[in-house]
mmCIF file of C-alpha atoms and ligand atoms in Angstrom:
data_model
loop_
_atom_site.group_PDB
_atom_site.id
_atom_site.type_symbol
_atom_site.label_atom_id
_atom_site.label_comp_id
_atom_site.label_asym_id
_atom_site.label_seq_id
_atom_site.Cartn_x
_atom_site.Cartn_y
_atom_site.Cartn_z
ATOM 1 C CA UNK A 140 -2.023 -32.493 -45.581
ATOM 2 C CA UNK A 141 0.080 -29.802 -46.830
ATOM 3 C CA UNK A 142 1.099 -26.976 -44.336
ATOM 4 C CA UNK A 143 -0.629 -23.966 -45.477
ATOM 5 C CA UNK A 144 0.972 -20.446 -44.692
ATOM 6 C CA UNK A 145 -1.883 -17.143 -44.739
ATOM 7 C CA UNK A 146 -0.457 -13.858 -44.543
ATOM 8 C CA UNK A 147 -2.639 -11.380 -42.602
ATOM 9 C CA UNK A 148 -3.094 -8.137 -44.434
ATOM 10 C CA UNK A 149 -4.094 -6.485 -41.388
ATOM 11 C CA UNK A 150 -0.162 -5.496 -41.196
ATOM 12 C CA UNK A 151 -0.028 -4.855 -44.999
ATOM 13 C CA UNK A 152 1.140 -1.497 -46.066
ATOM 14 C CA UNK A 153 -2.068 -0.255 -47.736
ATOM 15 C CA UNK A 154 -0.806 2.347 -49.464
ATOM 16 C CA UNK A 155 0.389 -0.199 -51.732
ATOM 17 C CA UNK A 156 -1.464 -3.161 -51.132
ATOM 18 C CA UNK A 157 -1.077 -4.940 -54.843
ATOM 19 C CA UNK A 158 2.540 -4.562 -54.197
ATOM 20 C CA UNK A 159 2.274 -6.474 -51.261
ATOM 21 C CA UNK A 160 0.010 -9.066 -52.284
ATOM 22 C CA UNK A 161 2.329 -10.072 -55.239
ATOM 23 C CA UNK A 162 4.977 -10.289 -52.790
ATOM 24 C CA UNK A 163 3.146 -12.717 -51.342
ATOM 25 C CA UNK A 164 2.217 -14.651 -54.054
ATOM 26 C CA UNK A 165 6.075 -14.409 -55.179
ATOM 27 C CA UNK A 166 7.458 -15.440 -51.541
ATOM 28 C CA UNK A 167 5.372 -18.598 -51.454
ATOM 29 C CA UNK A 168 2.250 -17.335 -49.088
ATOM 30 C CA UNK A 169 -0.506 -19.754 -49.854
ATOM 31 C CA UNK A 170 -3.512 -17.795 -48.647
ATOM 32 C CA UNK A 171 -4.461 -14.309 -48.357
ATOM 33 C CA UNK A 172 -6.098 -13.830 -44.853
ATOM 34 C CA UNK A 173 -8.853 -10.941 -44.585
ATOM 35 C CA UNK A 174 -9.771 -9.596 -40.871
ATOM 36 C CA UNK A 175 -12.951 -8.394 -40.887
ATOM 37 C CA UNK A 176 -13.671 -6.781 -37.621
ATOM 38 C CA UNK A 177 -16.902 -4.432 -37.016
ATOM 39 C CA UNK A 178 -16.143 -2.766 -33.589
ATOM 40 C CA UNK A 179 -18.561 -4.601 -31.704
ATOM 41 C CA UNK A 180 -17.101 -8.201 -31.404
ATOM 42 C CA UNK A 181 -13.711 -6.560 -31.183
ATOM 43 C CA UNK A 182 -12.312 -2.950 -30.502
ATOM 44 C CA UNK A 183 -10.942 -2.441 -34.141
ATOM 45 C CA UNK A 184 -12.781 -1.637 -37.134
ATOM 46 C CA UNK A 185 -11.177 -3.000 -40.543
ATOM 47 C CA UNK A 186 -12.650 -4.157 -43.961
ATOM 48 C CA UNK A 187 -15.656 -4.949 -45.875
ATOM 49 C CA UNK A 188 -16.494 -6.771 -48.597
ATOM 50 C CA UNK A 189 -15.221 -4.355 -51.078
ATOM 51 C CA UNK A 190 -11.258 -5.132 -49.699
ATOM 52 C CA UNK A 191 -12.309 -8.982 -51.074
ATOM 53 C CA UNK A 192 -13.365 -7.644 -53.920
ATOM 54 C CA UNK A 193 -10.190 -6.033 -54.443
ATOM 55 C CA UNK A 194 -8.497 -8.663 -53.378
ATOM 56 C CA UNK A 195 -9.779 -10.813 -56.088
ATOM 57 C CA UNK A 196 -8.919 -8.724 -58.591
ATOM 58 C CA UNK A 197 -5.099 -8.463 -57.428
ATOM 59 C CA UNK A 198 -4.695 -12.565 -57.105
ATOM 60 C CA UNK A 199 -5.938 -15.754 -57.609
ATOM 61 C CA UNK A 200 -4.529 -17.190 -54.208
ATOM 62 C CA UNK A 201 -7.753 -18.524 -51.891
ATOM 63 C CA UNK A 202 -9.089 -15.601 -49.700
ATOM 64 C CA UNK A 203 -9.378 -16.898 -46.081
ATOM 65 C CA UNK A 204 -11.738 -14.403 -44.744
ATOM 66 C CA UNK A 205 -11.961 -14.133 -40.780
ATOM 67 C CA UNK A 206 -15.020 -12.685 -39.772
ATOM 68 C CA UNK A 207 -14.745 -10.901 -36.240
ATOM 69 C CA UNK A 208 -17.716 -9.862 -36.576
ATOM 70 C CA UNK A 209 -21.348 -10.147 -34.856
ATOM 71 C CA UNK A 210 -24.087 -11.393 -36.506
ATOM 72 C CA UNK A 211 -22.071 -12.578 -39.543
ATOM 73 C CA UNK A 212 -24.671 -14.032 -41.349
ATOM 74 C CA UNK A 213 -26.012 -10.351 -42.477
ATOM 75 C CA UNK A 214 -22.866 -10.303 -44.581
ATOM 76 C CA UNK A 215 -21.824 -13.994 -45.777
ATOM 77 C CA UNK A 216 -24.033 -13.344 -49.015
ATOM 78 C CA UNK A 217 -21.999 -10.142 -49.627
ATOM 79 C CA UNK A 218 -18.652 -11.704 -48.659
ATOM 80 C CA UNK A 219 -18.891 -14.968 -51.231
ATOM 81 C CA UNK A 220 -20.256 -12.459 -53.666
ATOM 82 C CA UNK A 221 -17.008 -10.100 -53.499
ATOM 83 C CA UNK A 222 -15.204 -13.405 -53.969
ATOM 84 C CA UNK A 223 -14.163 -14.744 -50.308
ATOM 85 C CA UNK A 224 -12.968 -18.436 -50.782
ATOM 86 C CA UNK A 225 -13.832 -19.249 -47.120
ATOM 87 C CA UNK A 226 -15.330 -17.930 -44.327
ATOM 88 C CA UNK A 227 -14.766 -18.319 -40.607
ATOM 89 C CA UNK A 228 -16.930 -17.001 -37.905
ATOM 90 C CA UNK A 229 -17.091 -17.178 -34.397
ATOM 91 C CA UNK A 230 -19.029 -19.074 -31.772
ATOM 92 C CA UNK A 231 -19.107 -16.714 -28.689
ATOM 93 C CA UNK A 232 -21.995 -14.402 -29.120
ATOM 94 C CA UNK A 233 -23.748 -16.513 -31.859
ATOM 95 C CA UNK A 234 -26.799 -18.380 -31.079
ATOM 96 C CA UNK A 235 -27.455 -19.232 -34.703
ATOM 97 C CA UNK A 236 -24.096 -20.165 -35.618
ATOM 98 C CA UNK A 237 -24.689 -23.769 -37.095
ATOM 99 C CA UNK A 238 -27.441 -22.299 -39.090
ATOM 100 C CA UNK A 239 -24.963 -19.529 -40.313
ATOM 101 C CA UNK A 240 -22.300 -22.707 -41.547
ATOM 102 C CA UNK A 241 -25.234 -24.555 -42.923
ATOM 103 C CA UNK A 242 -26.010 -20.756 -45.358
ATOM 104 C CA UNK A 243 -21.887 -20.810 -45.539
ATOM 105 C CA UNK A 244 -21.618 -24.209 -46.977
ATOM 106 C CA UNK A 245 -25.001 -24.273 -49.183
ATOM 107 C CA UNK A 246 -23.712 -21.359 -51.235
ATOM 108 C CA UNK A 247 -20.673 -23.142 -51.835
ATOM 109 C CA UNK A 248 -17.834 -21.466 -49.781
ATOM 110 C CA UNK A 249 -15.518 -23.210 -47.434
ATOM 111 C CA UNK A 250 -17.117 -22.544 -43.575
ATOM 112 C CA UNK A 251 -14.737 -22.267 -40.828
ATOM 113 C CA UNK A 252 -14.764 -22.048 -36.998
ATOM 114 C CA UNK A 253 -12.590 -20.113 -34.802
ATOM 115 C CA UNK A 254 -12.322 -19.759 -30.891
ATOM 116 C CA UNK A 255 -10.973 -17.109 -29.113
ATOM 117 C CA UNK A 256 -8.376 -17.990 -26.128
ATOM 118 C CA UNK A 257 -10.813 -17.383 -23.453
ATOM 119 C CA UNK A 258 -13.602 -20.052 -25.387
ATOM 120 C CA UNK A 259 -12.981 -24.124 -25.125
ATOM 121 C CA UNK A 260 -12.396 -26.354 -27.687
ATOM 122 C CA UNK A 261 -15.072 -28.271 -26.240
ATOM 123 C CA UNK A 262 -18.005 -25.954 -27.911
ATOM 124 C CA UNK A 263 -16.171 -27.320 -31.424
ATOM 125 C CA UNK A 264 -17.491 -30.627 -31.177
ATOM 126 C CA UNK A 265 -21.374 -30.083 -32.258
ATOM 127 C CA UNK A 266 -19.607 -27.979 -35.144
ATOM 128 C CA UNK A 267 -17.035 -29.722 -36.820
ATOM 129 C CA UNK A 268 -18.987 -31.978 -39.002
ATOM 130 C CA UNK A 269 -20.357 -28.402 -40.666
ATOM 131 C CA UNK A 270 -16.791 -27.054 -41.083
ATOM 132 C CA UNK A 271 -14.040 -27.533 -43.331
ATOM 133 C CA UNK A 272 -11.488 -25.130 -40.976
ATOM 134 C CA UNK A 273 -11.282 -24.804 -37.205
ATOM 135 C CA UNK A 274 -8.956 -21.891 -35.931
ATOM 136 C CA UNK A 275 -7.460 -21.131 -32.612
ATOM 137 C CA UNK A 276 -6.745 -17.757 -31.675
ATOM 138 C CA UNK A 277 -3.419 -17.353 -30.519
ATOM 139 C CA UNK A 278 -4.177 -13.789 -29.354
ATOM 140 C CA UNK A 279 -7.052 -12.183 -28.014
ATOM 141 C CA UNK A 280 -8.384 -11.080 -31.681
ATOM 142 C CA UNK A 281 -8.404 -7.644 -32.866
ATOM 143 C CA UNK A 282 -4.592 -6.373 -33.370
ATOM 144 C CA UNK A 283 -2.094 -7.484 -35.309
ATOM 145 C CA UNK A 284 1.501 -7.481 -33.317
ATOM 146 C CA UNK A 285 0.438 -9.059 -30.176
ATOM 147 C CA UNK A 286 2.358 -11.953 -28.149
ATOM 148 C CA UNK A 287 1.640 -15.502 -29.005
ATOM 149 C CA UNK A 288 -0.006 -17.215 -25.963
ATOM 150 C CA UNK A 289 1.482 -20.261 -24.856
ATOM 151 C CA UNK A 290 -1.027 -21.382 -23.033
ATOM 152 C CA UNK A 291 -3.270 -21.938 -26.183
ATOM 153 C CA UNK A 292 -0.829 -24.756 -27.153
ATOM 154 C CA UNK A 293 -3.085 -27.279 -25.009
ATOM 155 C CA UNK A 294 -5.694 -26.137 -26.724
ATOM 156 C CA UNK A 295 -4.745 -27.119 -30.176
ATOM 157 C CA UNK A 296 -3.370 -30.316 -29.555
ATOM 158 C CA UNK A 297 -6.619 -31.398 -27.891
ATOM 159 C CA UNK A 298 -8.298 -29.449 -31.156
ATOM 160 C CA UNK A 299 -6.120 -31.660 -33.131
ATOM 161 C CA UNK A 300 -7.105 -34.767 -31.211
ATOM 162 C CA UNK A 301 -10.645 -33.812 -31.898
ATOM 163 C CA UNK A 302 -10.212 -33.289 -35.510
ATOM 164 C CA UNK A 303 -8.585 -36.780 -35.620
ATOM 165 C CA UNK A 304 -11.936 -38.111 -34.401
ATOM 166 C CA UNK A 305 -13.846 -37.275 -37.133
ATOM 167 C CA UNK A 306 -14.760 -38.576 -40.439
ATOM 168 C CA UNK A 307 -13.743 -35.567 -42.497
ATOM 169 C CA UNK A 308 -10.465 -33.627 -44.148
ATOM 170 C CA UNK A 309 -10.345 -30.222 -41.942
ATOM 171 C CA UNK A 310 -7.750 -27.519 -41.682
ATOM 172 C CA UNK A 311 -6.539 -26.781 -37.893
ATOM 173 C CA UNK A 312 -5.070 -22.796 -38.050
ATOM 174 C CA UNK A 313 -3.770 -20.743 -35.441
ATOM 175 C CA UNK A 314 -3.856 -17.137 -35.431
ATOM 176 C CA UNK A 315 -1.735 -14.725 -33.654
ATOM 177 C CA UNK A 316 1.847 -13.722 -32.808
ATOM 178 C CA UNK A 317 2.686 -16.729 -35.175
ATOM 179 C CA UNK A 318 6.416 -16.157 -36.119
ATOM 180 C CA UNK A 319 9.602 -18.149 -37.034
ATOM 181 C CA UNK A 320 9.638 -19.903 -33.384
ATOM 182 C CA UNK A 321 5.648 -20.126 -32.406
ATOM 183 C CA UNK A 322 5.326 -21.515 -36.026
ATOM 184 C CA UNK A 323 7.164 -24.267 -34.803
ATOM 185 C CA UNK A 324 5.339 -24.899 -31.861
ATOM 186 C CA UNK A 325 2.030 -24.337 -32.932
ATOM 187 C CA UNK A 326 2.904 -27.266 -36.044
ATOM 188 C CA UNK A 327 4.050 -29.645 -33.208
ATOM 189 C CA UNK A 328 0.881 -29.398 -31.438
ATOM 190 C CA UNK A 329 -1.040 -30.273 -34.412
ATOM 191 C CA UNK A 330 -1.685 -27.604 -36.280
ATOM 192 C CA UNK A 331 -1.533 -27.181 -40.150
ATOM 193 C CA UNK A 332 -2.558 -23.813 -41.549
ATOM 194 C CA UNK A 333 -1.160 -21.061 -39.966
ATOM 195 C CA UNK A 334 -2.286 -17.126 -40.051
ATOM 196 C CA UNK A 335 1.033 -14.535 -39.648
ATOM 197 C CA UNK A 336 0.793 -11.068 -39.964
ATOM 198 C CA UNK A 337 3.372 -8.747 -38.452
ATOM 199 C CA UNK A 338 5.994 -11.509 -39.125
ATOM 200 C CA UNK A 339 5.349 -11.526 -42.567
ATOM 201 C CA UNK A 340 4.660 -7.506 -43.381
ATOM 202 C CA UNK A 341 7.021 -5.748 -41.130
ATOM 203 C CA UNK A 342 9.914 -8.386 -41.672
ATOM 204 C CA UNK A 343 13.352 -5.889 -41.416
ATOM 205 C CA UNK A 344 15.023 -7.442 -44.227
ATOM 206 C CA UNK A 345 11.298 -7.436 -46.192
ATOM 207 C CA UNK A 346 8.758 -10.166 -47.031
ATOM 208 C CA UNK A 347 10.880 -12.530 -48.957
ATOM 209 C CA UNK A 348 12.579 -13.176 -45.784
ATOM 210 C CA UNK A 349 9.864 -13.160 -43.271
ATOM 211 C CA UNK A 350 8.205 -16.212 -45.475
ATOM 212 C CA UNK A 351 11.438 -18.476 -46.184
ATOM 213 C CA UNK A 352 11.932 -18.112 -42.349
ATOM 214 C CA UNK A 353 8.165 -19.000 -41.500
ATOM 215 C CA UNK A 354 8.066 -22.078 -43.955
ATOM 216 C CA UNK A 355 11.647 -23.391 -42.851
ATOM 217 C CA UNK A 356 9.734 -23.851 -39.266
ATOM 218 C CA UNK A 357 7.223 -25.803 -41.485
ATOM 219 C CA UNK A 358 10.051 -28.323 -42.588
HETATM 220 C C1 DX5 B 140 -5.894 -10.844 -34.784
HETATM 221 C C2 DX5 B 140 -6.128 -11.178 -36.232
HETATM 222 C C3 DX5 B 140 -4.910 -11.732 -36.839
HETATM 223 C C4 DX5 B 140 -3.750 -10.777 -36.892
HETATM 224 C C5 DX5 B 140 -2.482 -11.547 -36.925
HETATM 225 O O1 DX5 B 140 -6.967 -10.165 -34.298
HETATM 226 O O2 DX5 B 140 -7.166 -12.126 -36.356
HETATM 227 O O3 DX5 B 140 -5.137 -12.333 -38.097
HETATM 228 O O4 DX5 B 140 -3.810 -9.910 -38.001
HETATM 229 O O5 DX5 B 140 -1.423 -10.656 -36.813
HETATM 230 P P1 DX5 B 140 -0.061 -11.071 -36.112
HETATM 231 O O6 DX5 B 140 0.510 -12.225 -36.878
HETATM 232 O O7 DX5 B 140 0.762 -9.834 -36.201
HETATM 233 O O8 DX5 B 140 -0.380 -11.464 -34.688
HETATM 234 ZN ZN1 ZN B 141 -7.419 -13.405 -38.260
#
């Protein structure tokens, strides 16, 4: 499968966020990667359906929407409506989550999966055959700018191995502190999608740069 790169606009200068986005688009970013975050789940507050909306209307890369969010599936109608290409939710916290892919995946948007560091792999397994996208936080979610954890690199090779098990085509991502070197790292332990946000937006020498320096640790 083909390494796919997602730039976070969490560190996107909003001020001018269609400027940035074509940037993007121009520099070779694949996906556009929405945080949602609702001050509960995490202690940040970010963007609704209405920043997909906008979104859409600025490009037609795939919108890779992260929900960090409790009880998600009071807004996955609202998110595939504003035009979210796939949405990702979260485990911890979420006795109905299988039920919440199932509503994902019937109205026709790409469900994903993602664990936070202090979660196992292990609570994937019942998942994955409902999921087209498993991510591994690479930070404690919430903040763009943190430190990639090393310690998660276990983690996604035994992801990986997991993912190998199974009859099915799905995307392994990592999330956080993912920049020229963790790219690297995070690719040699299996995975294949990979979110960057500081790396890409506050690049000194812009965000032509940041992405030919991500991708060249992609091969
Ligand atoms: C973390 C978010 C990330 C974040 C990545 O809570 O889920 O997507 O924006 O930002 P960087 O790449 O700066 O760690
Ligand atoms: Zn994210």
């Amino acid at each position: 499968m083909k390494y796919i790169l997602s730039a976070s606009i969490l560190s996107a200068d909003f001020s001018n966020l269609e400027a940035s986005i074509r940037n993007c688009e121009q520099a070779g970013v694949d996906w556009i990667h929405i945080d949602v975050m609702d001050g509960h789940f995490v202690p940040n507050l970010t963007m609704g359906p209405f920043i997909v909306e906008t979104c859409k209307r600025i490009t037609n890369l795939p919108l890779d929407c992260h929900l960090i969010i409790e009880k998600p599936e009071n807004l996955v109608r609202s998110f595939i409506d504003a035009g979210a290409d796939s949405l990702t939710i979260h485990p911890e916290n979420n006795p109905n989550i299988l039920r919440t892919l199932g509503f994902i995946n019937e109205l026709g948007c790409k469900a994903g999966v993602a664990i936070n560091p202090g979660t196992s792999h292990l609570v994937l397994q019942p998942l994955l055959p409902f999921v087209d996208l498993v991510l591994v936080m690479t930070v404690n979610p919430g903040f763009s700018g943190q430190s990639f954890m090393p310690e998660m690199i276990t983690k996604v090779n035994e992801t990986a191995r997991m993912i190998k098990g199974q009859n099915k085509e799905i995307r392994l991502q990592v999330d956080g502190g993912i920049n020229a070197s963790t790219i690297i790292r995070a690719r040699q332990a299996g995975a294949d999608a990979f979110v960057s946000g500081s790396a890409i937006f506050d690049h000194p020498d812009g965000i032509n740069a940041a992405v030919f320096a991500l991708k060249k640790g992609l091969g």
